[in-house]
Short mmCIF file of C-alpha atoms in Angstrom, two decimals:
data_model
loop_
_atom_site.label_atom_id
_atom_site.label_comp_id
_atom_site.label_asym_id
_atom_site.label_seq_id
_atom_site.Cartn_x
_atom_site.Cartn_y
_atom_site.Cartn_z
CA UNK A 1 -3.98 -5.94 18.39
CA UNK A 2 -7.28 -7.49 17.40
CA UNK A 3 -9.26 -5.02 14.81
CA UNK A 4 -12.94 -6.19 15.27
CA UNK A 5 -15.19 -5.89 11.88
CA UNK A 6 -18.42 -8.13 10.58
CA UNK A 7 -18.22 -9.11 6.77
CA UNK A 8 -21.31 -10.54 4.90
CA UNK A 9 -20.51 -12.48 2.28
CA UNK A 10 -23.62 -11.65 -0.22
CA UNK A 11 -23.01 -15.56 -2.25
CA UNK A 12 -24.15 -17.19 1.08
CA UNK A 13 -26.98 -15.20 2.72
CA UNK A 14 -30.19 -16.60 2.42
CA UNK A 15 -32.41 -14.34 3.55
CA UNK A 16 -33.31 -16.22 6.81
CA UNK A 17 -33.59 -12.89 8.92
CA UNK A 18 -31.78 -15.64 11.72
CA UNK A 19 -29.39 -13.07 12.89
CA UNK A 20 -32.28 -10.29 13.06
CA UNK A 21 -33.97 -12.50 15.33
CA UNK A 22 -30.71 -13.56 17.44
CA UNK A 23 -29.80 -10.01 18.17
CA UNK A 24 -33.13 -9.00 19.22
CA UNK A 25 -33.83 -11.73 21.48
CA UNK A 26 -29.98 -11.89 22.84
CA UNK A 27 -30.32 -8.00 24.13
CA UNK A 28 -34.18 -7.63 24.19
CA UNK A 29 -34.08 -5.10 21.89
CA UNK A 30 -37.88 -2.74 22.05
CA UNK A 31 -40.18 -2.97 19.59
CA UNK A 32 -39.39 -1.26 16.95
CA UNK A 33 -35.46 -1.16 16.84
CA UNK A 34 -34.07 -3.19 14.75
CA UNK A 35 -29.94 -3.22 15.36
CA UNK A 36 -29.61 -5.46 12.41
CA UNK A 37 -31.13 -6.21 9.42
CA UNK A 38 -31.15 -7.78 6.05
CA UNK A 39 -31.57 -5.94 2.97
CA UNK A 40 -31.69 -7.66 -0.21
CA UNK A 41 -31.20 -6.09 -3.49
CA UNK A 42 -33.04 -6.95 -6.77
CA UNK A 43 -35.82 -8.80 -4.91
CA UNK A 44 -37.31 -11.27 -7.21
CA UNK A 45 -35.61 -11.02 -9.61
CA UNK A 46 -32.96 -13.96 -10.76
CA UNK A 47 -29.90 -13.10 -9.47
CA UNK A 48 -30.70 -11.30 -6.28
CA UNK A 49 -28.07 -10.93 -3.28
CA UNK A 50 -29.44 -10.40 0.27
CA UNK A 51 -26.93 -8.41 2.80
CA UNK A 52 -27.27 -8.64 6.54
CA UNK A 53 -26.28 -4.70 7.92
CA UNK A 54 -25.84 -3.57 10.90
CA UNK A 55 -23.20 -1.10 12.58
CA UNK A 56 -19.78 -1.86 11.05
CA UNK A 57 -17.81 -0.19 13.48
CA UNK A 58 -15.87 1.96 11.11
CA UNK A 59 -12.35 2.93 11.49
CA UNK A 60 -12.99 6.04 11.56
CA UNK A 61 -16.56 6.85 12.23
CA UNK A 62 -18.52 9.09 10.86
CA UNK A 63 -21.39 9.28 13.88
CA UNK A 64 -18.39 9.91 16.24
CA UNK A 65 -16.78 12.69 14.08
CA UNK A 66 -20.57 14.68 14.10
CA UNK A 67 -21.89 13.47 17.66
CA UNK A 68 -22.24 16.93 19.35
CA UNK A 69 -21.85 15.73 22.60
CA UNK A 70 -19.00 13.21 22.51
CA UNK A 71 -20.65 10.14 23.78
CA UNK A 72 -18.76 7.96 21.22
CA UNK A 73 -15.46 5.98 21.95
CA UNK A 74 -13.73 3.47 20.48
CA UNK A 75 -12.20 0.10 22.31
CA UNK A 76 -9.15 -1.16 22.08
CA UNK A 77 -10.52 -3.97 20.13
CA UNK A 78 -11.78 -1.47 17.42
CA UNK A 79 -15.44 -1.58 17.95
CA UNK A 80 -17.55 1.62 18.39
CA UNK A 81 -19.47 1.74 21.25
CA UNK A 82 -21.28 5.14 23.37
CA UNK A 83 -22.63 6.59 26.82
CA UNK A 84 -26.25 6.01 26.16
CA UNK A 85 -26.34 8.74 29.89
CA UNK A 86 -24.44 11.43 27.60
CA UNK A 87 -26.31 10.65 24.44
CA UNK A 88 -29.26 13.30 23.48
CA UNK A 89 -30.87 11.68 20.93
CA UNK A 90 -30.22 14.59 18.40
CA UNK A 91 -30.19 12.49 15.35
CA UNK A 92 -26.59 13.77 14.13
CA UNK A 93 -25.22 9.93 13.87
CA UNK A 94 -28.05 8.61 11.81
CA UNK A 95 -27.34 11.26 9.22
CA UNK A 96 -23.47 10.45 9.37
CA UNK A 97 -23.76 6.44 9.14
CA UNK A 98 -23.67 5.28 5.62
CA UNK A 99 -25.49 1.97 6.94
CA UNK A 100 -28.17 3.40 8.51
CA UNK A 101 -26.95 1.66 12.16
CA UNK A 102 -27.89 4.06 14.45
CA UNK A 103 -31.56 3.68 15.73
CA UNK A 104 -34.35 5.74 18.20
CA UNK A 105 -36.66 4.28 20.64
CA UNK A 106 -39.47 6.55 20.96
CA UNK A 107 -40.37 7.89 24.21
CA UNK A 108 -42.92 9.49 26.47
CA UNK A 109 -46.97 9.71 25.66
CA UNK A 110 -45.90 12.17 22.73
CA UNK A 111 -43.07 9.48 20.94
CA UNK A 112 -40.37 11.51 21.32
CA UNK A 113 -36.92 10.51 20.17
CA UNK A 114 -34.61 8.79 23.05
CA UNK A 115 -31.44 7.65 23.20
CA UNK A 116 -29.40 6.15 20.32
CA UNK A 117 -29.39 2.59 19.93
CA UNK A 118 -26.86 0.32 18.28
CA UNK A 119 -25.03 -3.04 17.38
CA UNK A 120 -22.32 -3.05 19.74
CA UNK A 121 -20.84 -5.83 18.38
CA UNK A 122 -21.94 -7.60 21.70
CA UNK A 123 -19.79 -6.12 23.32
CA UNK A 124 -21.97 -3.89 25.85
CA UNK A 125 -20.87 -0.29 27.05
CA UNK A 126 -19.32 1.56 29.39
CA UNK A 127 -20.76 -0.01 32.27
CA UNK A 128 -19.39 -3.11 34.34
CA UNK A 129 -19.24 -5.82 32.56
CA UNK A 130 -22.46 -7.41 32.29
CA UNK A 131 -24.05 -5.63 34.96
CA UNK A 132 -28.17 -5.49 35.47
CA UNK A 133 -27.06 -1.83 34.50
CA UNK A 134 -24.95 -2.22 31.30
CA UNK A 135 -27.58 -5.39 30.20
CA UNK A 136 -30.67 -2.97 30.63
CA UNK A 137 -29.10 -0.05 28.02
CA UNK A 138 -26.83 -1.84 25.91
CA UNK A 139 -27.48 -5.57 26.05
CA UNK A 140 -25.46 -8.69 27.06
CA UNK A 141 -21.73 -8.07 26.85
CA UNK A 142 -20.72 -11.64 25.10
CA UNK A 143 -17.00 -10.40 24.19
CA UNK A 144 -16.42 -9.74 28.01
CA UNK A 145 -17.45 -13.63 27.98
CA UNK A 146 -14.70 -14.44 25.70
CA UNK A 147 -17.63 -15.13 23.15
CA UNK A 148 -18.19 -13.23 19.43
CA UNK A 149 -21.54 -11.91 18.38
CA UNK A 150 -24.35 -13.68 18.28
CA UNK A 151 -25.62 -13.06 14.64
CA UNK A 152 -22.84 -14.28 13.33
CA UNK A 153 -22.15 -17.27 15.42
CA UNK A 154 -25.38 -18.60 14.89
CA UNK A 155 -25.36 -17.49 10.84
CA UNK A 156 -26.51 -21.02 9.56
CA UNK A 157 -25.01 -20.64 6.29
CA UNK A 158 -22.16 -18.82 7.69
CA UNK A 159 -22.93 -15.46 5.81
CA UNK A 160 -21.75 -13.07 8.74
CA UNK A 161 -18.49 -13.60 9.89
CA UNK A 162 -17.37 -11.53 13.11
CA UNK A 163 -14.37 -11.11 14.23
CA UNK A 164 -10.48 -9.66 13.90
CA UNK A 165 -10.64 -8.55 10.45
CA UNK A 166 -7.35 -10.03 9.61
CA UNK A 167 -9.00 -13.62 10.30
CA UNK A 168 -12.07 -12.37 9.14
CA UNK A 169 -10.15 -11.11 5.17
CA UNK A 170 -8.21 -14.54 5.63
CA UNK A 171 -11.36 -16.57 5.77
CA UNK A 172 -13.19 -15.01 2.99
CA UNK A 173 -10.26 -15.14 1.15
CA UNK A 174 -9.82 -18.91 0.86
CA UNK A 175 -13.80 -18.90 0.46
CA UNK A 176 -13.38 -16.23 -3.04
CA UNK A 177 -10.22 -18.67 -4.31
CA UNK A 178 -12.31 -21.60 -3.37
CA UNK A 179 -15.64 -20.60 -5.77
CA UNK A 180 -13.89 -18.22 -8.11
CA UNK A 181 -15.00 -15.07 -9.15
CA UNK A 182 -14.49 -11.01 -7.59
CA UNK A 183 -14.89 -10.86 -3.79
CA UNK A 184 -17.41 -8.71 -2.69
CA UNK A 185 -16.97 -7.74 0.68
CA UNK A 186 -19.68 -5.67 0.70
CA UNK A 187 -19.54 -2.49 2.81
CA UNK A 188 -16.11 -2.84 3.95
CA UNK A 189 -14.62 0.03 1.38
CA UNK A 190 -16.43 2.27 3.19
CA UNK A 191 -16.51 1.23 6.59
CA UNK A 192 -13.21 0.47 6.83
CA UNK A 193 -10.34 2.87 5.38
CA UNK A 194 -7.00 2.23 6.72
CA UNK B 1 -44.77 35.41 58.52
CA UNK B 2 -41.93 37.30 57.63
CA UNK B 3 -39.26 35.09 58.32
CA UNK B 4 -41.37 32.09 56.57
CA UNK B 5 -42.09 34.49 53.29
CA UNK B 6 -38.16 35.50 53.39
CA UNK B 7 -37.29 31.54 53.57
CA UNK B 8 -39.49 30.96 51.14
CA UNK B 9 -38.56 33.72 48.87
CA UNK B 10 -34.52 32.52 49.38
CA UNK B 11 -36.07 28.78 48.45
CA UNK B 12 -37.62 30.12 44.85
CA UNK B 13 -35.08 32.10 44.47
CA UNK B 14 -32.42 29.54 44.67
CA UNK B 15 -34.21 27.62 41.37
CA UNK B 16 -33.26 30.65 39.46
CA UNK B 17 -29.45 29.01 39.19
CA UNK B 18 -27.66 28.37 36.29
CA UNK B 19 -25.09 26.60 35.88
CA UNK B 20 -22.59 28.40 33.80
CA UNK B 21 -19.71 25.69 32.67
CA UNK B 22 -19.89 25.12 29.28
CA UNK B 23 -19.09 21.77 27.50
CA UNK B 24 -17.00 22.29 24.38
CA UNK B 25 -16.95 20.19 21.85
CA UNK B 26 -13.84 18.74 20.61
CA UNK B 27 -14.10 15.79 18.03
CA UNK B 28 -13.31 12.70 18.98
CA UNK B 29 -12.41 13.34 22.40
CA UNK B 30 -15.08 10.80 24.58
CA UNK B 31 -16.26 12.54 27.19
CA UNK B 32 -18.70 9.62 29.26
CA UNK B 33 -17.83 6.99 31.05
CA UNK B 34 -14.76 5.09 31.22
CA UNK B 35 -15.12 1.15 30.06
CA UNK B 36 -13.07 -0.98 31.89
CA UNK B 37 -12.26 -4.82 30.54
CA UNK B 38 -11.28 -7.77 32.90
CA UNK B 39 -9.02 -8.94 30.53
CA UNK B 40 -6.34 -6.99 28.64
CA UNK B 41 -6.85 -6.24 24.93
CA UNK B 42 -3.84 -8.80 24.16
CA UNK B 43 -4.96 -11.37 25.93
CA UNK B 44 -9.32 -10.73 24.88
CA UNK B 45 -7.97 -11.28 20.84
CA UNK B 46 -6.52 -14.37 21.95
CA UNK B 47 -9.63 -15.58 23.50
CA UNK B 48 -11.57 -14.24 20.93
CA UNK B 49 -9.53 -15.66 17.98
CA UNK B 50 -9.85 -19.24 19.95
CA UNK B 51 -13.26 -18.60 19.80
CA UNK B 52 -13.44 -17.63 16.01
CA UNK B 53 -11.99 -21.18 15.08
CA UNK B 54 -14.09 -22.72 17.28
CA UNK B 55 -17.27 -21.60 15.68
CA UNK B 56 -17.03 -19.30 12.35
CA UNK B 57 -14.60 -20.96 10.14
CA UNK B 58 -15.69 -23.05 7.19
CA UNK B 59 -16.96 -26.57 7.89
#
């Protein structure tokens, strides 16, 4: 069965904040919630390496093992998705995610914290498939389409890879033989365990 | 009057409800909404790996 994971591969992201924008516009994403994002390390000085993170969809997740209310699941494909209707908004997730995925609109004349928001690896929620409902709280469902996420697929430099993570290891593999040198598949020692 | 402030009493009174079940928490065990998939999971990694080659491997 297909194991879902992204990989950046640091030697080929350019900064371009392309998949930032893709995600955003593909699920209309509010102001102020970013579901992905590039970070890059050493800025300015020679040698730098820029990362695109968003949720990896761990193996084992951390925000599911502390969510207080259960709202997590994982799919058959291996990507972490949750009931945004059982979600509280306590916060417990973003402490637990070592990537700093999870995300809070704020809400009300006061800003308080709503629901959790998250990559779902386009893959929606627990709603129909690609209902007005499931678009409106999670975003367009583009696995249900038979497609792969959007920040990857439209990665001009092919940075982000998406996809079953044996393809996915295969892929990077042939790129790390290819160039020479360590692979650095940043993120995945942590997000991924078995 | 009396049978309007007794039907009215019975009406505020019935907001003083609580509900008593309690949801444990167990870890790991979802408890929202089930997602249902038109395609099975063998069959969505085939499409999905079709799709892969198509437009993420090396050029």
């Amino acid at each position: 069965m297909a194991r879902m994971k992204f990989l950046c591969d640091a030697e080929r992201c350019i900064e371009c904040n392309a998949c930032v924008t893709a995600c955003k516009n593909e699920h209309e994403v509010p102001w102020g919630i970013n579901r992905r994002r590039v970070v890059t390390i050493d800025d300015g000085i020679p040698g730098e390496k820029s990362i695109s993170v968003a949720c990896m969809h761990c193996s084992d997740a951390p925000c599911q093992a502390v969510c207080p209310v259960d709202c997590f699941y994982t799919t058959d494909d291996g990507v972490v998705l949750h009931d945004k209707d059982i979600c509280i908004g306590c916060g417990y997730c973003f402490y637990a995610c070592p990537f700093g995925a999870p995300q809070y609109p704020q809400e009300g004349a006061f800003g308080a914290r709503g629901k959790m928001d998250k990559c779902t690896f386009c893959a929606g929620g627990p709603e129909e498939d690609n209902s007005a409902a499931e678009v409106e709280k999670y975003g367009r469902n583009r696995l249900a389409e038979g497609k792969l996420p959007l920040c990857a697929e439209m990665c001009s430099t092919k940075a982000l890879i998406a996809g079953d993570g044996d393809i996915v290891a295969d892929l990077f593999r042939s790129r790390v033989v290819r160039r020479g040198g360590r692979p650095d598949n940043w993120g995945w020692a942590t997000a991924y365990k078995d | 009057m009396r049978l309007i402030i007794l039907m009215l009493g019975a009406f505020l009174l019935s907001a003083c409800y609580e509900d008593t079940d309690v949801t444990m928490h167990k870890a790991g065990v979802y408890k929202g909404k089930e997602d249902s998939h038109a395609l099975s999971a063998e069959e969505r990694a085939e499409v999905l790996k079709q799709r892969f080659n198509s437009v993420q491997t090396d050029r």
